[in-house]
């Protein structure tokens, strides 16, 4: 299951159900305890693309990356890397060196909540198929198109407004929700890199009323997405 | 350093500097590598209330709760538990069964950013002095007043409007930023409990435009705080 494999692991009933609902064709094999297999509708079971292998709790524990393995896991084929896209009429998220796997996964989950379909990562972001990223997406990984590219080279090719979160921008609530554009979120410690910040058409700041030096990166990303996606249709 | 101790541990240069700036009187003892001690201004050093003990890397590793111990740690006296408060003219945060230590710490950090001074937790929230909570606050623990109480019994005694995050409330952006009140954030899986939700004067929902089933609790808390604290003075 390492980065050089063509497969990645998804774990637990919620993630496996999301897989079977959204990307059943990507599922290579499902391994499950009897308690997960038995209550499932047998017709639905028969219609499943991937074979389901019953295993024992000690086998699950041996295959799992979790501290507390939970009933079922699946081996999933990685999709071919796609070129980065920022579709017209939509908001796209760009992540500049988001290194922590939990943050990357949580940001994908939040993008999925707000209807953002495309996430474009700099090459030094965490790796999408890292088990901590996968699990933190809570299923978002099956719905979001994610790609890796050099953001400073790519952003000018999009022809889109670029909203860059910085400490010296306009207050978030003063910026009208855009029809389209790319929202850039920076590194946990250093923020957005100079090369990318220079491409911003709008710098955006989350106003601070207290004393904390910074916000957690996935919290900041959530606040910016909530404000800029405001009032979109489903 | 267990829950029954009168002391708790804070780790790393950032956390220890926050301690020495905001609550030096609570510091019992600081243990540090030469690389942390030596570059410090010697007058400032002399003025320090707590004694600084030079230790070797292997001693730091033995005392630390971190995977990668970072130069310095401090033993800090716990403060006496305070009664819950919801001051007039301010926003207070109430947490209903926020169980994950990382979420509790991150929510305290966010409250500290938005100028919320008081956080009131149900007794089944994570424990404030858990090392994962402490570190995730990024210093917020030294500035926020946190207490534990039965929220359903306490909320009616505050005489304050109660903003409760639920899945069936008014869209967040349609709610004017209140002058005062209590913002309630619920459990990671179950949301706000029925008993507390029944006390809401305003139910608040973060609009969803995509497919994710839910948001991470600390992301949701951040989005709600950002919207309801909007336009406050520092």
PDB file of C-alpha atoms in Angstrom, chain A residues 108-201:
ATOM      1  CA  UNK A 108     -11.008  17.985   0.610  1.00  0.00           C
ATOM      2  CA  UNK A 109     -13.962  17.064   2.866  1.00  0.00           C
ATOM      3  CA  UNK A 110     -14.845  20.749   3.265  1.00  0.00           C
ATOM      4  CA  UNK A 111     -14.509  21.450  -0.481  1.00  0.00           C
ATOM      5  CA  UNK A 112     -16.877  18.512  -1.071  1.00  0.00           C
ATOM      6  CA  UNK A 113     -19.408  20.099   1.348  1.00  0.00           C
ATOM      7  CA  UNK A 114     -19.289  23.449  -0.463  1.00  0.00           C
ATOM      8  CA  UNK A 115     -19.618  21.966  -3.938  1.00  0.00           C
ATOM      9  CA  UNK A 116     -16.066  22.677  -5.072  1.00  0.00           C
ATOM     10  CA  UNK A 117     -15.216  19.926  -7.557  1.00  0.00           C
ATOM     11  CA  UNK A 118     -11.598  20.683  -8.418  1.00  0.00           C
ATOM     12  CA  UNK A 119      -8.631  20.862  -6.054  1.00  0.00           C
ATOM     13  CA  UNK A 120      -5.178  21.666  -7.463  1.00  0.00           C
ATOM     14  CA  UNK A 121      -2.152  20.991  -5.232  1.00  0.00           C
ATOM     15  CA  UNK A 122       1.442  22.149  -5.420  1.00  0.00           C
ATOM     16  CA  UNK A 123       3.816  19.178  -5.702  1.00  0.00           C
ATOM     17  CA  UNK A 124       4.926  19.608  -2.073  1.00  0.00           C
ATOM     18  CA  UNK A 125       1.433  19.086  -0.645  1.00  0.00           C
ATOM     19  CA  UNK A 126       0.741  15.816   1.185  1.00  0.00           C
ATOM     20  CA  UNK A 127       0.147  12.797  -1.067  1.00  0.00           C
ATOM     21  CA  UNK A 128      -3.536  12.131  -1.822  1.00  0.00           C
ATOM     22  CA  UNK A 129      -3.356   8.375  -1.201  1.00  0.00           C
ATOM     23  CA  UNK A 130      -1.701   8.628   2.217  1.00  0.00           C
ATOM     24  CA  UNK A 131      -4.099   6.721   4.510  1.00  0.00           C
ATOM     25  CA  UNK A 132      -4.507   9.758   6.801  1.00  0.00           C
ATOM     26  CA  UNK A 133      -5.516  11.924   3.832  1.00  0.00           C
ATOM     27  CA  UNK A 134      -7.911   9.300   2.473  1.00  0.00           C
ATOM     28  CA  UNK A 135      -9.697   8.745   5.800  1.00  0.00           C
ATOM     29  CA  UNK A 136      -9.928  12.466   6.634  1.00  0.00           C
ATOM     30  CA  UNK A 137     -11.754  13.144   3.325  1.00  0.00           C
ATOM     31  CA  UNK A 138     -14.705  11.093   4.698  1.00  0.00           C
ATOM     32  CA  UNK A 139     -15.549  10.087   1.126  1.00  0.00           C
ATOM     33  CA  UNK A 140     -14.674  13.357  -0.582  1.00  0.00           C
ATOM     34  CA  UNK A 141     -11.780  11.599  -2.303  1.00  0.00           C
ATOM     35  CA  UNK A 142     -14.345   9.770  -4.484  1.00  0.00           C
ATOM     36  CA  UNK A 143     -16.044  12.974  -5.644  1.00  0.00           C
ATOM     37  CA  UNK A 144     -13.286  15.588  -5.933  1.00  0.00           C
ATOM     38  CA  UNK A 145     -10.930  15.844  -8.922  1.00  0.00           C
ATOM     39  CA  UNK A 146      -7.470  16.415  -7.490  1.00  0.00           C
ATOM     40  CA  UNK A 147      -4.294  17.166  -9.383  1.00  0.00           C
ATOM     41  CA  UNK A 148      -0.724  18.260  -8.634  1.00  0.00           C
ATOM     42  CA  UNK A 149       1.077  21.004 -10.510  1.00  0.00           C
ATOM     43  CA  UNK A 150       3.385  24.020 -10.169  1.00  0.00           C
ATOM     44  CA  UNK A 151       0.846  26.635  -9.081  1.00  0.00           C
ATOM     45  CA  UNK A 152       2.944  29.658 -10.123  1.00  0.00           C
ATOM     46  CA  UNK A 153       3.167  28.295 -13.665  1.00  0.00           C
ATOM     47  CA  UNK A 154      -0.433  27.085 -13.846  1.00  0.00           C
ATOM     48  CA  UNK A 155      -2.447  29.942 -12.322  1.00  0.00           C
ATOM     49  CA  UNK A 156      -1.768  32.461 -15.145  1.00  0.00           C
ATOM     50  CA  UNK A 157      -2.957  29.904 -17.724  1.00  0.00           C
ATOM     51  CA  UNK A 158      -6.409  29.674 -16.103  1.00  0.00           C
ATOM     52  CA  UNK A 159      -7.461  33.240 -16.947  1.00  0.00           C
ATOM     53  CA  UNK A 160      -9.348  33.196 -13.644  1.00  0.00           C
ATOM     54  CA  UNK A 161      -9.417  35.616 -10.721  1.00  0.00           C
ATOM     55  CA  UNK A 162      -7.086  34.345  -7.993  1.00  0.00           C
ATOM     56  CA  UNK A 163      -8.181  34.779  -4.346  1.00  0.00           C
ATOM     57  CA  UNK A 164      -5.172  34.426  -2.116  1.00  0.00           C
ATOM     58  CA  UNK A 165      -5.439  34.079   1.675  1.00  0.00           C
ATOM     59  CA  UNK A 166      -2.811  36.318   3.281  1.00  0.00           C
ATOM     60  CA  UNK A 167      -2.409  38.380   6.462  1.00  0.00           C
ATOM     61  CA  UNK A 168      -2.572  41.725   4.610  1.00  0.00           C
ATOM     62  CA  UNK A 169      -5.631  41.411   2.381  1.00  0.00           C
ATOM     63  CA  UNK A 170      -9.180  42.761   2.389  1.00  0.00           C
ATOM     64  CA  UNK A 171     -11.468  41.511   5.154  1.00  0.00           C
ATOM     65  CA  UNK A 172     -13.234  38.377   4.003  1.00  0.00           C
ATOM     66  CA  UNK A 173     -16.732  39.745   4.631  1.00  0.00           C
ATOM     67  CA  UNK A 174     -16.074  42.737   2.343  1.00  0.00           C
ATOM     68  CA  UNK A 175     -15.441  40.537  -0.706  1.00  0.00           C
ATOM     69  CA  UNK A 176     -18.539  39.694  -2.781  1.00  0.00           C
ATOM     70  CA  UNK A 177     -18.927  35.957  -3.502  1.00  0.00           C
ATOM     71  CA  UNK A 178     -17.349  35.498  -6.921  1.00  0.00           C
ATOM     72  CA  UNK A 179     -18.981  33.628  -9.795  1.00  0.00           C
ATOM     73  CA  UNK A 180     -15.729  31.876 -10.617  1.00  0.00           C
ATOM     74  CA  UNK A 181     -12.093  31.821  -9.623  1.00  0.00           C
ATOM     75  CA  UNK A 182      -9.339  29.998  -7.807  1.00  0.00           C
ATOM     76  CA  UNK A 183      -9.073  30.186  -3.995  1.00  0.00           C
ATOM     77  CA  UNK A 184      -5.490  29.672  -2.795  1.00  0.00           C
ATOM     78  CA  UNK A 185      -4.735  28.306   0.697  1.00  0.00           C
ATOM     79  CA  UNK A 186      -1.139  28.371   1.931  1.00  0.00           C
ATOM     80  CA  UNK A 187       1.257  26.310   3.997  1.00  0.00           C
ATOM     81  CA  UNK A 188       0.536  25.663   7.688  1.00  0.00           C
ATOM     82  CA  UNK A 189       3.491  27.740   8.904  1.00  0.00           C
ATOM     83  CA  UNK A 190       4.533  30.032   6.045  1.00  0.00           C
ATOM     84  CA  UNK A 191       1.246  30.763   4.289  1.00  0.00           C
ATOM     85  CA  UNK A 192       1.132  31.268   0.516  1.00  0.00           C
ATOM     86  CA  UNK A 193       4.518  31.386  -1.228  1.00  0.00           C
ATOM     87  CA  UNK A 194       5.761  34.701  -2.662  1.00  0.00           C
ATOM     88  CA  UNK A 195       5.599  33.466  -6.271  1.00  0.00           C
ATOM     89  CA  UNK A 196       1.938  32.503  -5.906  1.00  0.00           C
ATOM     90  CA  UNK A 197       0.966  35.561  -3.855  1.00  0.00           C
ATOM     91  CA  UNK A 198       2.335  37.772  -6.655  1.00  0.00           C
ATOM     92  CA  UNK A 199      -0.367  36.273  -8.925  1.00  0.00           C
ATOM     93  CA  UNK A 200      -3.277  37.165  -6.633  1.00  0.00           C
ATOM     94  CA  UNK A 201      -5.976  39.361  -8.139  1.00  0.00           C
TER      95      UNK A 201
END
